[in-house]
Coordinates of C-alpha atoms and ligand atoms in Angstrom, one line a residue:
M9 CA 0.0 0.0 0.0
T10 CA 2.7 2.5 1.0
S11 CA 4.6 1.9 -2.3
A12 CA 1.4 2.7 -4.2
V13 CA 1.0 5.9 -2.2
G14 CA 4.7 6.8 -2.9
A15 CA 4.2 6.1 -6.6
G16 CA 1.1 8.3 -6.7
V17 CA 2.8 11.2 -5.0
A18 CA 5.9 10.8 -7.3
A19 CA 3.7 10.9 -10.4
E20 CA 2.0 14.1 -9.2
F21 CA 5.4 15.6 -8.5
Q22 CA 6.5 14.8 -12.1
E23 CA 3.4 16.3 -13.5
L24 CA 3.8 19.5 -11.4
Y25 CA 7.6 20.1 -11.8
G26 CA 8.3 18.2 -15.1
A27 CA 10.8 15.6 -13.8
A28 CA 10.7 12.6 -11.5
P29 CA 11.5 13.3 -7.8
E30 CA 14.8 12.1 -6.4
G31 CA 12.9 10.3 -3.6
V32 CA 9.7 10.0 -1.7
W33 CA 9.4 10.0 2.1
A34 CA 6.7 9.5 4.7
A35 CA 6.2 10.7 8.3
P36 CA 3.3 9.8 10.5
G37 CA 1.0 11.8 12.7
R38 CA 0.8 10.7 16.3
V39 CA -1.6 10.2 19.2
N40 CA -0.3 10.6 22.7
L41 CA -1.4 7.8 25.1
I42 CA -0.5 9.8 28.2
G43 CA 1.8 12.6 29.4
E44 CA 0.3 15.9 28.3
Y45 CA 1.9 19.3 28.6
T46 CA 4.9 17.5 30.1
D47 CA 7.1 17.8 27.1
F48 CA 8.0 21.5 27.6
N49 CA 8.7 20.7 31.3
E50 CA 11.5 18.3 30.3
G51 CA 9.1 15.4 31.4
L52 CA 8.0 12.1 30.1
V53 CA 5.5 11.3 27.3
L54 CA 4.2 8.1 25.7
P55 CA 2.9 8.7 22.1
L56 CA 2.4 6.3 19.3
A57 CA 2.6 6.9 15.5
L58 CA -0.6 6.6 13.5
P59 CA -1.0 4.9 10.1
H60 CA -1.9 8.4 8.8
T61 CA 1.1 10.0 7.1
A62 CA 2.5 13.1 5.4
V63 CA 4.1 11.9 2.1
A64 CA 6.6 14.2 0.3
A65 CA 8.3 13.8 -3.0
V66 CA 11.4 15.9 -3.1
S67 CA 14.3 16.8 -5.4
R68 CA 17.3 19.2 -4.8
R69 CA 17.7 22.3 -6.8
D70 CA 21.0 24.1 -7.4
D71 CA 19.7 27.6 -7.8
G72 CA 18.7 28.4 -4.2
L73 CA 15.0 28.3 -5.0
L74 CA 12.5 26.5 -2.8
R75 CA 9.2 25.4 -4.5
L76 CA 6.5 24.0 -2.3
H77 CA 3.2 22.4 -3.2
S78 CA 0.5 20.6 -1.3
R79 CA -2.2 18.4 -2.9
D80 CA -4.4 19.2 0.1
V81 CA -4.3 23.0 0.0
P82 CA -5.4 25.3 -2.8
G83 CA -3.1 28.1 -4.0
G84 CA -0.6 26.4 -6.2
V85 CA 3.1 26.3 -5.9
V86 CA 4.8 28.6 -3.3
R87 CA 8.2 29.9 -4.4
L88 CA 10.7 31.1 -1.8
D89 CA 14.4 32.2 -2.0
V90 CA 16.3 29.9 0.4
A91 CA 18.9 32.5 1.2
A92 CA 16.2 35.0 2.2
L93 CA 14.3 32.7 4.6
A94 CA 13.7 34.4 7.9
P95 CA 11.0 34.2 10.5
G96 CA 8.0 35.9 9.1
T97 CA 8.9 35.4 5.4
G98 CA 6.9 32.2 5.0
T99 CA 3.1 32.3 5.4
G100 CA 0.4 29.7 5.6
W101 CA 1.2 26.0 5.4
A102 CA 4.5 26.7 3.5
A103 CA 6.0 28.1 6.7
Y104 CA 6.3 24.5 8.0
P105 CA 8.6 23.1 5.3
A106 CA 10.3 26.4 4.7
G107 CA 10.9 26.6 8.5
V108 CA 12.7 23.3 8.3
V109 CA 15.0 24.6 5.6
W110 CA 15.6 27.7 7.7
A111 CA 16.3 25.7 10.8
L112 CA 18.8 23.4 9.0
R113 CA 20.6 26.3 7.5
E114 CA 20.7 28.2 10.9
A115 CA 22.3 25.2 12.4
G116 CA 25.0 25.4 9.8
H117 CA 23.9 22.5 7.5
P118 CA 24.5 23.1 3.8
V119 CA 21.0 22.9 2.4
G120 CA 20.2 24.6 -0.9
G121 CA 17.0 24.7 -2.9
A122 CA 14.4 22.0 -3.3
D123 CA 11.2 21.1 -5.1
L124 CA 8.6 19.5 -2.8
H125 CA 5.2 18.1 -3.4
L126 CA 3.2 17.0 -0.4
A127 CA 0.1 14.8 0.2
S128 CA -1.1 14.0 3.7
T129 CA -3.7 11.7 5.3
V130 CA -3.1 13.2 8.8
P131 CA -6.3 15.2 9.7
T132 CA -5.2 18.8 10.3
G133 CA -6.0 20.7 13.5
A134 CA -7.3 17.6 15.2
G135 CA -4.4 17.3 17.7
L136 CA -2.9 14.4 15.7
S137 CA 0.2 16.4 14.6
S138 CA -0.2 17.0 11.0
S139 CA 2.2 19.8 11.4
A140 CA 5.0 17.6 12.9
A141 CA 4.4 15.0 10.2
L142 CA 5.0 17.8 7.6
E143 CA 8.1 19.1 9.3
V144 CA 9.6 15.6 9.9
V145 CA 9.0 14.4 6.4
T146 CA 10.7 17.5 5.0
A147 CA 13.7 17.2 7.4
L148 CA 14.2 13.5 6.7
A149 CA 14.1 14.1 2.9
L150 CA 16.6 17.0 3.0
N151 CA 18.8 15.0 5.5
E152 CA 19.1 12.2 3.0
L153 CA 19.3 14.3 -0.2
Y154 CA 21.9 16.7 1.1
G155 CA 23.8 13.9 2.9
L156 CA 23.7 15.7 6.3
G157 CA 24.0 12.6 8.4
L158 CA 21.7 13.9 11.2
T159 CA 20.2 11.4 13.7
R160 CA 16.4 11.1 14.1
P161 CA 16.4 13.0 17.5
E162 CA 18.5 15.7 15.8
L163 CA 16.0 16.0 13.0
A164 CA 13.2 16.2 15.5
R165 CA 14.9 19.0 17.4
L166 CA 15.4 20.9 14.2
A167 CA 11.7 20.4 13.2
Q168 CA 10.6 21.7 16.6
R169 CA 12.9 24.7 16.1
A170 CA 11.2 25.3 12.7
E171 CA 7.8 25.4 14.4
N172 CA 9.0 27.5 17.4
G173 CA 11.3 29.9 15.6
F174 CA 9.9 30.2 12.1
V175 CA 6.2 29.3 12.2
G176 CA 5.9 30.9 15.7
V177 CA 4.2 28.1 17.6
P178 CA 5.7 27.4 21.0
C179 CA 5.3 23.5 20.9
G180 CA 7.3 21.0 22.7
V181 CA 9.3 18.2 21.0
M182 CA 7.0 15.2 21.6
D183 CA 5.2 15.4 18.2
Q184 CA 8.4 15.6 16.1
M185 CA 10.1 12.8 18.1
A186 CA 7.1 10.5 17.8
S187 CA 6.9 11.1 14.1
A188 CA 10.7 10.7 13.6
C189 CA 11.4 7.8 16.1
A190 CA 8.3 5.7 16.6
A191 CA 8.3 2.0 15.7
E192 CA 5.4 -0.2 14.4
G193 CA 3.6 -2.1 17.2
H194 CA 5.2 0.1 19.9
A195 CA 4.6 3.2 21.9
L196 CA 7.5 5.6 22.3
Y197 CA 8.6 6.2 25.9
L198 CA 10.3 9.5 25.5
D199 CA 12.2 11.5 28.1
T200 CA 12.1 15.0 26.7
R201 CA 15.0 16.2 28.9
D202 CA 17.6 14.4 26.9
L203 CA 15.5 12.9 24.1
S204 CA 16.4 9.4 25.2
Y205 CA 13.7 6.9 24.3
R206 CA 12.6 3.3 24.5
Q207 CA 10.2 1.3 22.3
V208 CA 7.5 -0.1 24.5
P209 CA 5.6 -3.1 23.1
F210 CA 2.0 -1.9 22.5
D211 CA 0.2 -4.9 21.1
L212 CA -3.3 -4.1 22.3
A213 CA -4.9 -6.6 19.9
G214 CA -2.8 -9.3 21.5
H215 CA -4.5 -8.4 24.8
G216 CA -8.0 -8.2 23.3
L217 CA -8.0 -4.5 23.6
R218 CA -8.4 -1.5 21.2
L219 CA -7.4 2.2 21.4
L220 CA -10.0 4.4 19.8
V221 CA -9.3 7.9 18.7
V222 CA -12.3 10.3 18.9
D223 CA -11.7 13.3 16.7
T224 CA -14.2 15.9 18.0
R225 CA -13.8 17.9 14.8
V226 CA -13.4 21.0 16.9
E227 CA -10.4 22.8 15.5
H228 CA -7.9 23.4 18.4
A229 CA -6.2 26.4 16.7
L230 CA -8.0 28.9 19.0
G231 CA -6.1 27.5 21.9
D232 CA -2.7 28.8 20.7
G233 CA -2.6 31.7 23.1
A234 CA -3.8 29.5 25.9
Y235 CA -1.0 27.0 25.2
A236 CA 1.6 29.7 25.5
E237 CA 0.0 30.9 28.7
R238 CA 0.2 27.4 30.2
R239 CA 3.8 27.2 29.1
A240 CA 4.6 30.5 30.7
G241 CA 2.8 29.4 33.9
C242 CA 4.8 26.2 34.1
E243 CA 8.0 28.1 33.7
A244 CA 7.0 30.5 36.4
G245 CA 6.3 27.5 38.6
A246 CA 9.8 26.0 38.0
R247 CA 11.4 29.4 38.8
A248 CA 9.4 29.8 42.0
L249 CA 10.4 26.3 43.1
G250 CA 14.1 26.8 42.1
V251 CA 14.2 23.9 39.7
R252 CA 15.4 23.7 36.2
A253 CA 12.1 22.3 35.0
L254 CA 8.9 20.9 36.6
R255 CA 10.1 17.5 35.7
D256 CA 12.5 17.9 38.7
V257 CA 9.7 18.0 41.2
E258 CA 9.1 14.5 42.6
V259 CA 5.5 13.5 43.1
A260 CA 6.3 12.7 46.8
H261 CA 7.4 16.3 47.3
L262 CA 4.4 17.8 45.6
P263 CA 2.4 18.8 48.7
E264 CA 5.4 20.7 50.0
A265 CA 6.1 22.3 46.6
L266 CA 2.5 23.4 46.2
G267 CA 2.6 25.0 49.7
R268 CA 5.4 27.2 48.5
L269 CA 3.5 28.6 45.5
S270 CA 1.4 31.7 46.2
D271 CA -0.2 31.9 42.7
G272 CA -3.3 29.6 42.6
T273 CA -3.1 29.3 38.8
V274 CA 0.6 28.3 38.8
R275 CA -0.2 25.9 41.6
R276 CA -2.8 24.1 39.5
Y277 CA -0.4 23.9 36.5
V278 CA 2.4 22.5 38.6
R279 CA 0.1 19.9 40.1
H280 CA -1.0 18.8 36.6
V281 CA 2.5 18.5 35.2
V282 CA 4.0 16.6 38.2
T283 CA 1.1 14.2 38.5
D284 CA 0.9 13.5 34.7
N285 CA 4.6 12.8 34.6
E286 CA 4.0 10.2 37.4
R287 CA 1.1 8.8 35.4
V288 CA 3.4 8.2 32.4
A289 CA 5.8 6.3 34.7
R290 CA 3.0 4.2 36.1
T291 CA 1.5 3.5 32.6
I292 CA 4.9 2.3 31.4
A293 CA 5.3 0.0 34.4
L294 CA 1.8 -1.5 33.6
L295 CA 2.7 -2.0 29.9
D296 CA 6.0 -3.6 30.8
A297 CA 4.2 -5.9 33.2
G298 CA 1.8 -7.0 30.4
D299 CA -1.2 -5.4 32.1
P300 CA -2.4 -2.6 29.7
R301 CA -6.0 -2.9 31.0
A302 CA -4.9 -1.4 34.3
A303 CA -3.9 1.8 32.5
G304 CA -7.5 2.7 32.0
P305 CA -8.0 4.5 35.3
L306 CA -4.8 6.4 34.8
L307 CA -6.3 7.8 31.5
V308 CA -9.4 9.0 33.4
E309 CA -7.2 10.6 36.1
G310 CA -5.1 12.3 33.5
H311 CA -8.2 13.7 31.9
A312 CA -9.5 15.1 35.1
S313 CA -6.2 16.8 35.7
L314 CA -6.2 18.4 32.3
R315 CA -9.8 19.5 32.7
D316 CA -9.6 20.8 36.3
D317 CA -6.0 21.8 36.9
L318 CA -4.6 22.7 33.5
R319 CA -8.1 23.7 32.2
V320 CA -7.3 22.8 28.5
S321 CA -10.3 20.6 27.8
C322 CA -13.6 21.6 26.2
P323 CA -17.2 20.4 26.4
E324 CA -16.8 18.0 23.4
L325 CA -13.7 16.4 24.9
D326 CA -15.3 16.0 28.3
L327 CA -18.4 14.4 26.7
A328 CA -16.2 12.0 24.6
V329 CA -14.5 10.8 27.8
E330 CA -17.6 10.7 30.0
S331 CA -19.8 8.9 27.4
A332 CA -17.1 6.4 26.5
V333 CA -16.5 5.5 30.2
A334 CA -20.2 5.3 30.8
A335 CA -20.6 2.9 27.9
G336 CA -18.0 0.6 29.4
A337 CA -14.6 1.9 28.2
L338 CA -11.7 1.0 30.5
G339 CA -10.5 4.6 30.4
A340 CA -10.3 7.7 28.2
R341 CA -8.7 11.1 28.1
M342 CA -8.3 14.1 25.9
T343 CA -5.0 13.9 23.9
G344 CA -2.8 16.7 22.5
G345 CA -3.1 20.4 23.2
G346 CA -6.8 20.4 24.0
F347 CA -9.5 23.0 23.3
G348 CA -10.8 20.6 20.7
G349 CA -8.9 18.0 18.8
A350 CA -9.1 14.3 19.9
A351 CA -9.6 12.0 22.8
V352 CA -8.2 8.5 23.2
V353 CA -10.4 5.6 24.5
L354 CA -9.0 2.3 25.8
V355 CA -11.7 -0.4 25.3
E356 CA -12.2 -4.1 25.3
E357 CA -12.2 -5.2 21.6
A358 CA -15.6 -6.7 22.1
D359 CA -17.0 -3.4 23.4
A360 CA -15.4 -1.1 20.8
E361 CA -18.3 -0.7 18.5
A362 CA -20.8 -0.2 21.3
V363 CA -18.6 2.5 22.9
A364 CA -18.0 4.3 19.6
G365 CA -21.7 4.2 19.0
A366 CA -22.5 5.6 22.4
V367 CA -20.0 8.5 22.0
T368 CA -21.5 9.3 18.6
K369 CA -25.0 9.2 20.0
A370 CA -24.0 11.4 23.0
F371 CA -22.6 14.0 20.6
A372 CA -25.8 14.0 18.5
A373 CA -27.9 14.4 21.7
A374 CA -25.7 17.4 22.8
G375 CA -26.1 19.0 19.4
F376 CA -22.3 18.6 18.6
A377 CA -20.9 17.8 15.2
E378 CA -20.6 14.1 14.5
P379 CA -17.2 12.9 15.8
R380 CA -14.8 10.8 13.6
V381 CA -13.9 7.6 15.5
F382 CA -11.2 5.3 14.4
A383 CA -8.9 2.6 15.9
A384 CA -5.3 3.6 16.4
V385 CA -2.8 0.9 15.6
A386 CA 0.8 1.8 16.5
A387 CA 2.4 2.4 13.1
A388 CA 6.0 3.0 11.9
G389 CA 7.9 6.3 12.2
A390 CA 9.3 8.4 9.4
R391 CA 10.8 6.4 6.5
R392 CA 11.8 6.5 2.8
L393 CA 9.1 5.1 0.5
R394 CA 11.1 5.1 -2.8
Ligands
ADP421 P1 -2.1 19.7 14.1 O1 -0.6 19.5 14.1 O2 -2.7 19.3 15.4 O3 -2.8 18.9 13.0 P2 -1.5 22.4 13.7 O4 -2.3 23.7 13.8 O5 -0.3 22.3 14.6 O6 -2.5 21.2 13.9 O7 -1.0 22.2 12.2 C1 -1.9 22.3 11.1 C2 -1.2 23.1 10.0 O8 -0.2 22.3 9.4 C3 -2.2 23.4 8.9 O9 -3.0 24.5 9.2 C4 -1.3 23.6 7.7 O10 -0.7 24.8 7.8 C5 -0.2 22.5 8.0 N1 -0.5 21.3 7.3 C6 -0.9 20.1 7.8 N2 -1.1 19.2 6.9 C7 -1.0 19.8 5.7 C8 -1.1 19.4 4.3 N3 -1.5 18.2 4.0 N4 -0.9 20.3 3.4 C9 -0.5 21.6 3.7 N5 -0.4 22.0 5.0 C10 -0.6 21.1 6.0
MG422 MG1 0.7 20.6 15.3

């Protein structure tokens, strides 16, 4: 299937630019099982790659021109001068791949021009990281074409730098690491302090379980300012506690730490980050022990923390979680940045259809748009297709 996808995107590239691409690469979107808003606190996360991918056909150019095209966005080919790339020069979707070129060059890597044609099956704005998929596929292609020899974590860091410094979104590094480093059949246990990671077997089907993704179809873009506010609040908390990052606060010392914080908002943010970090560690222990069912209550706890302490949920996400659990799911939580986007639901395989149906029914009864529900199977990280 992937080779057919690669051939299709290559054929479109040829039609568009008049020559076959030098190669075709794919990078997946991701869904995060647990560990939310921990990645900019140097904490722990546990995402898995989705079968949905951004696919890019790419060739080098020797005239310093960057030509960018997406099958999924109207507006034709975007042309940019590589030497003139600077934050603010790229607008719209093209800022993501252009930002990667900028970040690579800023870091001293000899990247020149390129032609790129993109087609992605990652839903945009659903909290499933279509942006990271686009950045990582661009970074991987340029790394190979220009022989840069960068590692996957190095590419993920540069992709994050593109999104932070060029696009202007203050995201953490989880999404890019998941897209760049995930392995099929596994969740990625990532320590965002040093980008060390471990592939954790995540064979839910082998346990008779399923992970559903409920895309609420509420675009999360409105939350951008709120995201930056949470980030600033967490940094203020770390400063007030005298630690490098909230990751350094042990859950056992949390009551004492909270007692030292005078700002009620910062206190809530700190409590979320410290407890969610601990929930990642507990989830990993359960997965390692072959007991994924027992992770259900941790998902529910994590959702309550995001809803009540960090306050990044929304009525649709809360309803997805409540209706799934009421219909017999083992656990559920919002995933990603919140304010819309998606929830994950851990469910017995035998109950999956009934739970999905109950969530859909609850949305209809509440007058919400029909959610898109699909099963998440842990897929491969970024790779070359041809
Ligand atoms: P998410 O990463 O959760 O999907 P973001 O707001 O971070 O949401 O990123 C979405 C943006 O990424 C889109 O608005 C668009 O600019 C870019 N993007 C994603 N997929 C594509 C695509 N197939 N073609 C062009 N741009 C895309
Ligand atoms: Mg994104």
